[in-house]
C-alpha cells in the first residue's frame, strides 16, 4: 500500500510566547518540524507534505534544505487541524493510498510506531495513535466503546466525565487518502475553540459506518510541545536518553549529565568525552578520540586518536585527521588538519588546510576575512608556524617551511624556507633607565603641585 505523509506545522504556538513559529524552535539542535519529518523517512512515503502558515517562508526554507523532495503547502489562516489537512489536498492530487497525519510539534515519534499504525489499517478504516497519560492535562481524549474508537473529544469541549479518561490523542492519524480528505472537508467548527478539528473525523467516519481503532504507544513518544516549559523538559528527556545510549555504546563520560548531544551526534566506542562538552548538529567523533572538558563542537569530524580541548571550539567544516591535537582556546572553522598536525594554544584556524605533522605555534591566526570575502591558507606538511604568526590569506606556507615568531605573513613561503616578517630588534643602551628617571621626576613634580594647590 502506498503512503503519503502530512506534517501539520502552520500554527504560531501562541503559548510559546515567541516571535519564532513554534515548529522552528529547536530540540537537540534541530527544529521541531524536522524531528517530525525525519521520523517518517524510513516509511519511504511516496509524498511528504508539510503544511506551513506562521513563518511559512522560514519553515519552507528549513524543510526543503533538509528534505528537497518534501512539498510545502500554505495554510494562510490557521483555522484548525482539519482545515490544515484540507490545505494539503492539492499536493495529494493523483495519489491513491494511505495518508499518515502527524503534528510538527511532536518530536519523539518512532518510525516503528508509525509502521504499526500502517499495519493496523488492515483492521480499521481510521487508525489513531493514543497513549495512557499519567497526567492527561489538555490533550484530546479518546472515547472508546467496546474496544473500538467512538470519537475524540478535545479537552476544551470535554465534560468532567470525559476529562477523567486517561487515554489521550497523540494527533497521529492514518486513513485512506480519499476517506481522510472527504471527512476532513465535512468537519464543522461548532466547538469551544471555533476551529475545524481534525479529531472530528473519527465521529464523522463512525456515523458513516466506518471503523476506527487505536494503536497505543508510550506517553514519552507522543509528547506534544506547546510551551517553553514543555520544550525544556523535552530537551531534558532527549538528553538523558541520549547520554544513556552513549554509555551503552561504550563511550566514556565521567560526567554524562553535563554533556549535551544533538539529534545526529555520532560518538564511537571508547571515545572519551570530558565534562561540559556541547555537541551542535553534524558531529562525528571516531572511536578512541578524546574531547576534553568544556569544548563546543558543530559540523565537524574528529578521527581516531585525535585529542581536542579543553576549551576548544570546532565549527562547521572542521576535519581532524588521526592523532591531531587541538588545544585550549583554539577555534577551528572550515579547515582540514592532516594526520598528526598540532594547534595547541590560543589560535584561530579558518578556511585552511594544515599539512601532516605541521605545528602551529601559540597565538597563530589565519586572517581569512578581508571584510568582504573569505580566503584560504595552505600550510604544508611538517611546517613550523612560529608563535603569534598572522597568516594573511590567501597565502601558502610550504612543506617544512618555518615562520618566525611574531611574523605577519603576506606572501607565500617556499618549501623549506624560513620567513621572517617583523621589525628587527634594536637595543638602545641605557635608554630605559633614563626614561624611568624622567617619568618618575615628572610624577613627583605633579604630586608636589597638587599638595601646594
Ligand atoms: C492537538 C489535538 C489533540 C491532541 C494534541 C496532541 C486537535 C484539534 N487536537 O491539540 O487532540 O491531544 O494535539 O499533541 O487536533 N496546526 C496547523 N494548522 C492549524 C492548527 C494547528 O498546522 O490550523 C498544527 C500546529 O502547528 C501543530 C499541530 O497542528 O503542530 C497541532 O496543533 P495544536 O494547536 O498544537 O493542537 P493541540 O491543541 O496541541
Ligand atoms: Ca500541540
Coordinates of C-alpha atoms and ligand atoms in Angstrom, one line a residue:
X1 CA 0.0 0.0 0.0
X2 CA 1.5 3.3 -1.0
X3 CA 1.7 6.0 1.6
X4 CA 1.7 9.8 1.9
X5 CA 2.6 11.8 5.0
X6 CA 1.2 15.2 6.0
X7 CA 3.1 17.2 8.7
X8 CA 0.9 19.9 10.3
X9 CA 3.2 22.8 11.1
X10 CA 1.2 26.0 10.4
X11 CA 0.4 27.1 14.0
X12 CA 2.0 30.0 15.7
X13 CA 2.1 28.3 19.0
X14 CA 0.8 31.2 21.0
X15 CA 1.6 29.6 24.3
X16 CA 5.3 29.7 23.4
X17 CA 5.2 33.5 23.7
X18 CA 7.7 33.8 20.8
X19 CA 8.2 35.6 17.5
X20 CA 9.5 32.4 16.1
X21 CA 6.9 29.9 14.8
X22 CA 6.6 27.0 17.3
X23 CA 7.9 24.3 14.9
X24 CA 11.1 26.2 14.3
X25 CA 12.1 26.1 18.0
X26 CA 14.9 23.6 18.3
X27 CA 15.2 20.4 20.3
X28 CA 18.6 18.7 20.3
X29 CA 19.9 21.3 17.9
X30 CA 17.2 20.5 15.3
X31 CA 13.9 22.3 14.5
X32 CA 10.8 20.5 15.8
X33 CA 9.3 20.2 12.3
X34 CA 12.4 18.4 11.1
X35 CA 12.2 15.9 14.0
X36 CA 8.7 15.1 12.8
X37 CA 9.7 14.9 9.2
X38 CA 12.8 12.8 9.7
X39 CA 10.8 10.2 11.7
X40 CA 8.8 9.5 8.6
X41 CA 11.8 8.8 6.4
X42 CA 12.1 5.1 7.0
X43 CA 8.4 4.7 5.9
X44 CA 9.5 5.6 2.3
X45 CA 6.4 7.6 1.7
X46 CA 5.6 8.5 -1.9
X47 CA 4.9 12.1 -0.9
X48 CA 5.8 14.1 2.2
X49 CA 3.7 17.3 2.6
X50 CA 4.4 19.9 5.2
X51 CA 1.6 22.4 5.9
X52 CA 3.2 25.8 6.8
X53 CA 1.5 29.0 8.0
X54 CA 3.2 31.1 10.6
X55 CA 6.7 31.9 9.4
X56 CA 5.9 29.9 6.2
X57 CA 9.0 31.3 4.3
X58 CA 11.4 30.2 7.1
X59 CA 9.6 26.9 7.5
X60 CA 9.8 26.2 3.8
X61 CA 13.5 27.0 3.6
X62 CA 14.4 24.8 6.6
X63 CA 12.2 21.9 5.4
X64 CA 13.4 21.9 1.8
X65 CA 17.0 22.3 2.9
X66 CA 16.7 19.1 4.9
X67 CA 14.3 17.2 2.6
X68 CA 14.4 18.6 -1.0
X69 CA 11.7 16.1 -2.0
X70 CA 9.1 17.4 0.5
X71 CA 6.3 19.6 -0.7
X72 CA 5.5 22.6 1.5
X73 CA 1.9 24.0 1.2
X74 CA 0.5 27.1 2.7
X75 CA -2.3 27.3 5.2
X76 CA -2.8 31.1 5.1
X77 CA -5.0 31.2 8.2
X78 CA -4.9 28.7 11.0
X79 CA -8.5 27.6 11.2
X80 CA -7.7 24.2 12.8
X81 CA -6.1 20.9 12.1
X82 CA -8.8 19.6 9.7
X83 CA -8.6 22.8 7.7
X84 CA -4.8 22.3 7.6
X85 CA -5.3 18.8 6.2
X86 CA -7.6 20.3 3.6
X87 CA -4.8 22.7 2.5
X88 CA -2.6 19.7 1.8
X89 CA -5.3 18.2 -0.5
X90 CA -3.9 19.8 -3.8
X91 CA -0.5 18.3 -3.0
X92 CA -2.1 14.8 -2.8
X93 CA -3.8 15.1 -6.2
X94 CA -3.4 11.9 -8.1
X95 CA -2.3 10.0 -5.0
X96 CA -4.1 6.8 -4.0
X97 CA -3.2 5.0 -0.8
X98 CA -3.0 5.7 2.9
X99 CA -2.2 9.1 4.4
X100 CA -0.5 9.5 7.7
X101 CA -1.0 12.8 9.5
X102 CA 1.4 13.9 12.2
X103 CA 1.9 17.1 14.1
X104 CA 5.0 19.2 13.7
X105 CA 5.2 19.8 17.4
X106 CA 5.6 16.2 18.3
X107 CA 9.2 15.3 18.0
X108 CA 9.7 11.9 19.7
X109 CA 7.6 9.6 17.5
X110 CA 9.3 6.4 16.5
X111 CA 9.2 5.1 12.9
X112 CA 8.2 1.7 14.3
X113 CA 5.1 3.2 15.9
X114 CA 4.1 4.7 12.6
X115 CA 4.6 1.4 10.9
X116 CA 2.4 -0.3 13.4
X117 CA -0.3 2.2 12.5
X118 CA 0.1 1.5 8.9
X119 CA -0.4 -2.2 9.7
X120 CA -3.4 -1.5 11.8
X121 CA -5.1 -0.1 8.8
X122 CA -5.9 -3.7 7.8
X123 CA -8.3 -3.8 10.7
X124 CA -9.7 -0.2 10.8
X125 CA -10.7 2.5 8.3
X126 CA -9.3 5.1 10.6
X127 CA -6.4 4.4 12.9
X128 CA -5.5 6.9 15.7
X129 CA -2.4 6.8 17.9
X130 CA -3.2 7.0 21.6
X131 CA -1.4 6.9 24.9
X132 CA -2.3 6.5 28.5
X133 CA -1.2 9.7 30.2
X134 CA -0.1 9.9 33.8
X135 CA -1.5 13.4 33.7
X136 CA -3.7 13.8 30.7
X137 CA -3.8 17.7 31.0
X138 CA -5.1 19.4 27.9
X139 CA -4.7 16.5 25.5
X140 CA -7.8 15.4 23.5
X141 CA -9.4 12.3 24.9
X142 CA -10.1 9.1 23.0
X143 CA -13.6 7.8 23.8
X144 CA -13.6 4.0 23.2
X145 CA -16.7 1.8 23.3
X146 CA -16.4 -2.0 23.3
X147 CA -12.8 -1.9 22.0
X148 CA -13.4 0.4 19.1
X149 CA -12.8 4.1 18.9
X150 CA -16.0 6.0 19.1
X151 CA -14.9 9.6 19.0
X152 CA -12.1 12.1 20.0
X153 CA -13.2 14.9 22.3
X154 CA -11.0 18.0 22.7
X155 CA -10.2 19.0 26.3
X156 CA -11.9 22.3 25.9
X157 CA -15.1 20.6 24.9
X158 CA -15.0 17.7 27.2
X159 CA -17.3 17.1 30.1
X160 CA -15.9 16.3 33.6
X161 CA -16.5 12.6 32.9
X162 CA -14.7 12.7 29.6
X163 CA -11.8 14.6 31.1
X164 CA -11.4 11.8 33.6
X165 CA -10.5 9.5 30.6
X166 CA -6.7 8.9 30.6
X167 CA -6.4 7.6 27.0
X168 CA -5.2 10.6 25.0
X169 CA -4.9 11.6 21.4
X170 CA -1.4 11.9 20.1
X171 CA -2.5 13.7 17.0
X172 CA -1.2 11.0 14.6
X173 CA -3.9 9.6 12.4
X174 CA -3.9 7.2 9.4
X175 CA -6.6 6.6 6.8
X176 CA -7.1 6.1 3.1
X177 CA -6.5 9.4 1.3
X178 CA -10.0 9.7 -0.2
X179 CA -11.6 8.9 3.1
X180 CA -9.5 11.3 5.1
X181 CA -9.8 14.2 2.7
X182 CA -13.6 13.6 2.3
X183 CA -14.1 13.5 6.1
X184 CA -11.8 16.5 6.8
X185 CA -13.9 18.5 4.3
X186 CA -17.1 17.7 6.3
X187 CA -15.7 18.9 9.7
X188 CA -17.5 21.9 11.2
X189 CA -16.3 24.4 13.7
X190 CA -19.1 24.5 16.3
X191 CA -16.9 23.9 19.3
X192 CA -15.2 25.8 22.2
X193 CA -12.2 26.9 20.0
X194 CA -14.3 27.7 16.9
X195 CA -11.8 25.6 15.0
X196 CA -12.0 22.8 12.4
X197 CA -10.8 19.9 14.5
X198 CA -9.2 17.0 12.6
X199 CA -10.1 14.9 15.5
X200 CA -13.8 15.1 14.5
X201 CA -13.2 12.9 11.5
X202 CA -13.5 9.9 13.9
X203 CA -17.1 10.6 14.9
X204 CA -18.0 11.6 11.3
X205 CA -16.5 8.4 10.0
X206 CA -18.3 6.3 12.6
X207 CA -21.6 7.9 11.7
X208 CA -21.0 6.9 8.1
X209 CA -20.3 3.3 9.0
X210 CA -16.5 3.3 9.0
X211 CA -14.5 1.6 11.7
X212 CA -11.9 3.3 13.9
X213 CA -9.3 1.9 16.2
X214 CA -6.4 2.9 18.5
X215 CA -2.8 1.9 18.3
X216 CA -1.2 2.6 21.7
X217 CA 2.3 3.9 22.4
X218 CA 4.3 5.2 25.3
X219 CA 3.5 8.6 26.6
X220 CA 7.1 9.8 26.2
X221 CA 6.8 9.2 22.5
X222 CA 3.9 11.5 21.8
X223 CA 4.9 14.4 23.9
X224 CA 3.5 17.4 22.1
X225 CA 5.2 20.8 22.7
X226 CA 3.1 23.8 23.4
X227 CA 5.1 25.8 25.9
X228 CA 8.7 26.7 26.7
X229 CA 8.5 24.6 29.8
X230 CA 7.4 21.6 27.7
X231 CA 10.2 22.3 25.2
X232 CA 12.8 22.4 28.1
X233 CA 11.5 19.2 29.6
X234 CA 11.5 17.5 26.2
X235 CA 15.2 18.6 25.8
X236 CA 16.0 17.1 29.2
X237 CA 14.3 13.9 28.3
X238 CA 16.2 13.7 25.0
X239 CA 19.5 14.4 26.7
X240 CA 19.1 11.8 29.4
X241 CA 18.1 9.2 26.8
X242 CA 21.0 10.0 24.6
X243 CA 23.5 10.0 27.4
X244 CA 22.3 6.6 28.5
X245 CA 22.7 5.3 24.9
X246 CA 26.2 6.7 24.5
X247 CA 27.3 5.0 27.7
X248 CA 25.6 1.8 26.5
X249 CA 27.6 2.2 23.2
X250 CA 30.9 2.3 25.0
X251 CA 31.6 6.0 25.3
X252 CA 33.5 7.1 28.4
X253 CA 31.9 10.1 30.1
X254 CA 32.9 11.0 33.7
X255 CA 30.1 13.5 34.0
X256 CA 27.4 12.5 31.5
X257 CA 24.8 14.9 32.9
X258 CA 27.0 17.8 31.7
X259 CA 27.4 16.6 28.1
X260 CA 24.8 17.8 25.6
X261 CA 24.2 15.9 22.4
X262 CA 22.5 16.9 19.1
X263 CA 20.0 14.7 17.4
X264 CA 22.6 13.4 14.9
X265 CA 25.7 13.2 17.1
X266 CA 27.8 10.1 16.4
X267 CA 30.4 9.1 19.0
X268 CA 32.4 5.9 18.6
X269 CA 33.2 3.2 21.1
X270 CA 36.0 4.0 23.6
X271 CA 35.9 7.7 22.7
X272 CA 36.3 9.8 25.8
X273 CA 34.1 12.9 26.4
X274 CA 35.0 15.1 29.2
X275 CA 32.7 17.2 31.3
X276 CA 30.7 20.1 29.9
X277 CA 31.1 19.2 26.2
X278 CA 28.4 20.5 23.9
X279 CA 27.6 19.0 20.5
X280 CA 25.8 21.0 17.9
X281 CA 24.4 19.4 14.8
X282 CA 26.6 17.3 12.4
X283 CA 29.4 16.0 14.6
X284 CA 31.1 12.6 14.3
X285 CA 33.8 11.6 16.9
X286 CA 35.5 8.4 16.0
X287 CA 36.4 5.6 18.2
X288 CA 39.2 6.3 20.6
X289 CA 39.3 10.1 20.1
X290 CA 39.2 12.3 23.2
X291 CA 37.3 15.5 23.7
X292 CA 38.5 17.1 26.9
X293 CA 36.2 19.3 29.0
X294 CA 34.4 22.5 28.0
X295 CA 34.5 22.1 24.3
X296 CA 31.9 23.1 21.7
X297 CA 31.7 21.1 18.5
X298 CA 29.5 21.6 15.5
X299 CA 29.6 20.2 11.9
X300 CA 32.9 18.5 12.3
X301 CA 34.7 15.2 12.2
X302 CA 37.2 14.1 14.7
X303 CA 39.3 11.0 13.8
X304 CA 40.6 8.2 15.9
X305 CA 43.5 9.2 18.2
X306 CA 42.8 13.0 18.0
X307 CA 42.7 15.0 21.1
X308 CA 40.6 18.2 21.4
X309 CA 40.4 20.7 24.3
X310 CA 39.9 21.7 27.0
X311 CA 38.1 24.9 25.9
X312 CA 38.3 24.3 22.2
X313 CA 35.7 25.2 19.6
X314 CA 35.3 23.3 16.4
X315 CA 33.0 24.9 13.9
X316 CA 31.4 23.6 10.7
X317 CA 33.7 22.1 8.1
X318 CA 36.4 21.1 10.6
X319 CA 38.0 17.8 9.7
X320 CA 40.6 16.5 12.2
X321 CA 42.7 13.5 10.9
X322 CA 44.1 10.8 13.1
X323 CA 46.4 11.9 16.0
X324 CA 45.8 15.6 15.6
X325 CA 45.8 17.9 18.6
X326 CA 43.6 21.0 19.1
X327 CA 44.3 22.5 22.5
X328 CA 42.9 25.2 24.8
X329 CA 41.4 28.4 23.4
X330 CA 41.7 27.3 19.8
X331 CA 38.9 27.8 17.3
X332 CA 38.9 25.9 14.0
X333 CA 36.5 26.5 11.2
X334 CA 36.2 25.0 7.7
X335 CA 39.7 23.6 8.0
X336 CA 41.4 20.3 7.5
X337 CA 44.2 19.2 9.8
X338 CA 46.1 16.3 8.3
X339 CA 47.4 13.4 10.4
X340 CA 49.5 14.5 13.4
X341 CA 49.1 18.2 12.9
X342 CA 49.0 20.3 16.2
X343 CA 47.4 23.5 17.1
X344 CA 47.8 23.5 20.8
X345 CA 47.1 27.0 22.2
X346 CA 45.2 30.2 21.6
X347 CA 44.8 30.1 17.8
X348 CA 42.2 30.7 15.1
X349 CA 42.5 28.4 12.1
X350 CA 39.8 29.2 9.5
X351 CA 39.4 28.3 5.8
X352 CA 42.7 26.4 5.9
X353 CA 44.5 23.2 5.2
X354 CA 47.2 22.2 7.6
X355 CA 49.6 19.5 6.3
X356 CA 50.6 16.3 8.0
X357 CA 52.6 16.8 11.2
X358 CA 52.7 20.6 10.9
X359 CA 53.0 22.5 14.2
X360 CA 51.1 25.7 14.7
X361 CA 52.5 27.9 17.5
X362 CA 50.5 29.6 20.2
X363 CA 48.5 32.7 19.1
X364 CA 48.6 32.0 15.4
X365 CA 45.7 33.5 13.4
X366 CA 44.7 32.8 9.8
X367 CA 43.4 36.2 8.8
X368 CA 40.9 34.8 6.4
X369 CA 38.5 37.7 6.0
X370 CA 39.2 41.0 4.3
X371 CA 35.8 42.4 5.3
X372 CA 34.2 41.3 2.0
X373 CA 35.4 37.8 1.1
X374 CA 37.0 34.8 2.8
X375 CA 40.4 33.5 1.7
X376 CA 42.3 30.3 2.2
X377 CA 45.5 29.5 4.0
X378 CA 47.6 26.5 3.0
X379 CA 50.2 25.1 5.4
X380 CA 52.5 22.4 4.1
X381 CA 53.4 19.1 5.8
X382 CA 55.7 19.4 8.8
X383 CA 55.8 23.2 8.6
X384 CA 56.5 25.1 11.8
X385 CA 54.5 28.2 12.3
X386 CA 56.1 30.4 15.0
X387 CA 54.0 31.7 17.9
X388 CA 51.9 34.8 17.1
X389 CA 52.1 34.5 13.4
X390 CA 49.5 36.3 11.4
X391 CA 48.8 34.4 8.1
X392 CA 47.2 36.9 5.8
X393 CA 45.1 34.8 3.4
X394 CA 45.2 33.9 0.6
X395 CA 48.6 32.6 1.5
X396 CA 50.6 29.4 1.3
X397 CA 53.4 28.2 3.6
X398 CA 55.4 25.4 2.0
X399 CA 56.3 22.0 3.3
X400 CA 58.9 22.0 6.1
X401 CA 58.9 25.8 6.0
X402 CA 59.1 28.0 9.1
X403 CA 57.7 31.4 10.1
X404 CA 59.5 33.4 12.7
X405 CA 57.6 34.2 15.9
X406 CA 55.5 37.4 15.6
X407 CA 55.6 37.4 11.8
X408 CA 52.9 38.9 9.6
X409 CA 53.0 36.6 6.6
X410 CA 51.5 38.3 3.5
X411 CA 53.4 36.4 0.7
X412 CA 53.8 32.7 0.0
X413 CA 56.7 30.9 1.8
X414 CA 58.5 28.4 -0.4
X415 CA 59.1 24.8 0.8
X416 CA 61.9 24.6 3.3
X417 CA 62.2 28.4 3.7
X418 CA 62.2 30.5 6.9
X419 CA 60.1 33.6 6.6
X420 CA 60.9 36.5 9.0
X421 CA 58.3 39.2 8.7
X422 CA 58.8 41.5 11.6
X423 CA 60.9 44.6 12.6
X424 CA 64.5 43.7 13.5
X425 CA 65.3 44.3 17.2
X426 CA 67.2 47.4 18.1
X427 CA 68.7 47.8 21.7
X428 CA 69.3 51.4 22.9
X429 CA 71.9 51.1 25.7
X430 CA 70.8 52.8 29.0
X431 CA 67.7 54.4 27.4
X432 CA 65.2 52.5 29.6
X433 CA 66.9 53.8 32.8
X434 CA 67.0 57.4 31.5
X435 CA 63.3 57.1 30.5
X436 CA 62.3 55.8 34.0
X437 CA 64.2 58.6 35.7
X438 CA 62.4 61.2 33.6
X439 CA 58.9 59.7 34.2
X440 CA 59.5 59.4 37.9
X441 CA 60.7 63.0 38.1
X442 CA 57.6 64.2 36.2
X443 CA 55.3 62.2 38.5
X444 CA 56.9 63.6 41.7
X445 CA 56.6 67.2 40.3
X446 CA 52.9 66.6 39.7
X447 CA 52.3 65.3 43.2
X448 CA 54.1 68.4 44.7
X449 CA 52.0 70.8 42.7
X450 CA 48.8 69.0 43.9
X451 CA 50.0 69.4 47.5
X452 CA 50.6 73.1 47.2
X453 CA 47.3 73.7 45.3
Ligands
LIG1 C1 -3.9 18.5 19.2 C2 -5.2 17.7 19.1 C3 -5.4 17.0 20.5 C4 -4.1 16.2 20.8 C5 -2.8 17.0 20.8 C6 -1.6 16.1 20.9 C7 -6.7 18.7 17.5 C8 -7.9 19.5 17.3 N1 -6.3 18.5 18.8 O1 -4.2 19.6 20.2 O2 -6.5 16.1 20.4 O3 -4.3 15.6 22.1 O4 -2.8 17.7 19.6 O5 -0.4 16.9 20.9 O6 -6.1 18.3 16.5 N2 -1.8 23.3 13.2 C9 -1.9 23.7 11.8 N3 -2.9 24.4 11.5 C10 -3.9 24.8 12.3 C11 -3.8 24.3 13.6 C12 -2.8 23.6 14.0 O7 -1.0 23.4 11.0 O8 -4.8 25.5 11.9 C13 -0.6 22.4 13.6 C14 0.2 23.1 14.7 O9 1.3 23.9 14.1 C15 0.7 21.9 15.5 C16 -0.3 20.9 15.2 O10 -1.1 21.2 14.1 O11 2.0 21.5 15.0 C17 -1.2 20.7 16.5 O12 -1.9 21.9 16.8 P1 -2.0 22.4 18.3 O13 -2.7 23.7 18.2 O14 -0.7 22.3 19.0 O15 -3.0 21.3 18.8 P2 -3.3 20.9 20.3 O16 -4.1 21.9 21.0 O17 -2.0 20.5 21.0
LIG2 CA1 0.1 20.6 20.4

